[in-house]
Amino acid sequence: MTATFSPALPAHAMSRVAPKLAELSEQVLFNDVWERPQLGRRDRSLITVAALVSLCRLEQLPFHLQRALDNGVTPQELSELVTHLAFYAGWPAAASACTLLAQATSA
């Protein structure tokens, strides 16, 4: 599965405001880095979600939570990831992630 674009902006919006960034996101990030065989997509999703929660990058989190679910990460595993990170990344970051995780898993 190849992502159709950036987690922060819809494809058309990023293409409009930063076309080179959109191109690099698609070609380098999603078609190269995410496809490298040294880590599977499931592992990459766990790492990415952990980084986004830790850095409180909430705009990108919904896209990557859904991608993690699509890549075989269970809602329970995402819940555990957020719980674990509360003690390392901070309670507010984890609490904010819980709201987005609830939205991602309620569909």
Short mmCIF file of C-alpha atoms in Angstrom, two decimals:
data_model
loop_
_atom_site.label_atom_id
_atom_site.label_comp_id
_atom_site.label_asym_id
_atom_site.label_seq_id
_atom_site.Cartn_x
_atom_site.Cartn_y
_atom_site.Cartn_z
CA MET A 1 0.00 0.00 0.00
CA THR A 2 1.41 3.33 -1.01
CA ALA A 3 0.22 6.38 0.84
CA THR A 4 -1.53 8.89 -1.30
CA PHE A 5 0.11 11.77 0.44
CA SER A 6 1.18 13.83 3.35
CA PRO A 7 -0.43 13.20 6.70
CA ALA A 8 -0.71 16.90 7.48
CA LEU A 9 -2.35 18.23 4.34
CA PRO A 10 -4.54 16.65 1.70
CA ALA A 11 -2.56 15.92 -1.47
CA HIS A 12 -4.06 18.81 -3.39
CA ALA A 13 -3.35 21.34 -0.62
CA MET A 14 0.29 20.36 -0.19
CA SER A 15 0.77 20.22 -3.96
CA ARG A 16 -0.66 23.71 -4.22
CA VAL A 17 1.33 25.38 -1.45
CA ALA A 18 4.57 23.39 -1.55
CA PRO A 19 4.76 21.29 -4.71
CA LYS A 20 8.36 20.17 -4.19
CA LEU A 21 7.62 19.08 -0.62
CA ALA A 22 4.62 17.13 -1.91
CA GLU A 23 6.77 15.46 -4.54
CA LEU A 24 9.49 14.58 -2.03
CA SER A 25 6.94 13.25 0.45
CA GLU A 26 5.47 10.93 -2.13
CA GLN A 27 8.67 9.82 -3.85
CA VAL A 28 11.21 9.72 -1.03
CA LEU A 29 9.22 9.18 2.16
CA PHE A 30 6.33 6.99 1.09
CA ASN A 31 7.78 5.25 -1.96
CA ASP A 32 11.33 4.77 -0.67
CA VAL A 33 11.79 5.05 3.08
CA TRP A 34 8.50 3.35 3.99
CA GLU A 35 9.26 0.51 1.55
CA ARG A 36 12.78 -0.35 2.70
CA PRO A 37 12.93 -4.04 3.66
CA GLN A 38 14.89 -3.62 6.91
CA LEU A 39 11.70 -2.80 8.82
CA GLY A 40 8.17 -3.85 8.01
CA ARG A 41 5.33 -1.38 7.63
CA ARG A 42 3.84 -2.47 10.97
CA ASP A 43 7.08 -1.65 12.79
CA ARG A 44 7.46 1.61 10.90
CA SER A 45 3.92 2.56 11.90
CA LEU A 46 4.61 1.87 15.58
CA ILE A 47 7.80 3.94 15.42
CA THR A 48 6.10 6.78 13.56
CA VAL A 49 3.12 6.94 15.91
CA ALA A 50 5.46 6.88 18.92
CA ALA A 51 7.50 9.74 17.48
CA LEU A 52 4.41 11.80 16.65
CA VAL A 53 2.91 11.27 20.11
CA SER A 54 6.22 12.07 21.81
CA LEU A 55 6.69 15.24 19.81
CA CYS A 56 3.01 16.18 20.13
CA ARG A 57 2.60 16.38 16.34
CA LEU A 58 -1.17 16.07 16.51
CA GLU A 59 -1.94 17.21 12.96
CA GLN A 60 -0.09 14.24 11.48
CA LEU A 61 -1.27 11.71 14.06
CA PRO A 62 -4.74 10.85 12.64
CA PHE A 63 -3.24 9.86 9.27
CA HIS A 64 -0.60 7.70 10.93
CA LEU A 65 -3.00 6.12 13.43
CA GLN A 66 -5.13 4.98 10.51
CA ARG A 67 -2.06 3.85 8.61
CA ALA A 68 -0.96 1.85 11.67
CA LEU A 69 -4.35 0.16 11.85
CA ASP A 70 -4.13 -0.59 8.12
CA ASN A 71 -0.64 -2.01 8.68
CA GLY A 72 -1.86 -4.49 11.28
CA VAL A 73 -1.34 -2.64 14.54
CA THR A 74 -4.32 -3.32 16.80
CA PRO A 75 -6.25 -0.64 18.68
CA GLN A 76 -5.12 -2.32 21.91
CA GLU A 77 -1.48 -2.03 20.88
CA LEU A 78 -1.92 1.64 20.05
CA SER A 79 -3.57 2.17 23.41
CA GLU A 80 -0.65 0.48 25.13
CA LEU A 81 1.81 2.57 23.12
CA VAL A 82 0.11 5.78 24.26
CA THR A 83 -0.06 4.59 27.88
CA HIS A 84 3.63 3.67 27.86
CA LEU A 85 4.61 6.99 26.32
CA ALA A 86 2.75 8.97 28.97
CA PHE A 87 5.65 8.27 31.31
CA TYR A 88 8.36 9.14 28.78
CA ALA A 89 6.82 11.80 26.53
CA GLY A 90 4.53 13.43 29.05
CA TRP A 91 0.97 13.15 30.22
CA PRO A 92 -0.42 15.97 28.04
CA ALA A 93 1.01 14.40 24.87
CA ALA A 94 -0.53 11.04 25.76
CA ALA A 95 -3.87 12.57 26.74
CA SER A 96 -4.06 14.44 23.43
CA ALA A 97 -3.17 11.27 21.55
CA CYS A 98 -5.97 9.41 23.35
CA THR A 99 -8.55 11.75 21.87
CA LEU A 100 -7.26 11.10 18.36
CA LEU A 101 -6.93 7.38 18.98
CA ALA A 102 -10.56 7.23 20.13
CA GLN A 103 -11.62 8.94 16.90
CA ALA A 104 -9.47 6.62 14.77
CA THR A 105 -10.84 3.46 16.36
CA SER A 106 -14.50 4.47 16.58
CA ALA A 107 -15.12 4.15 12.85
#
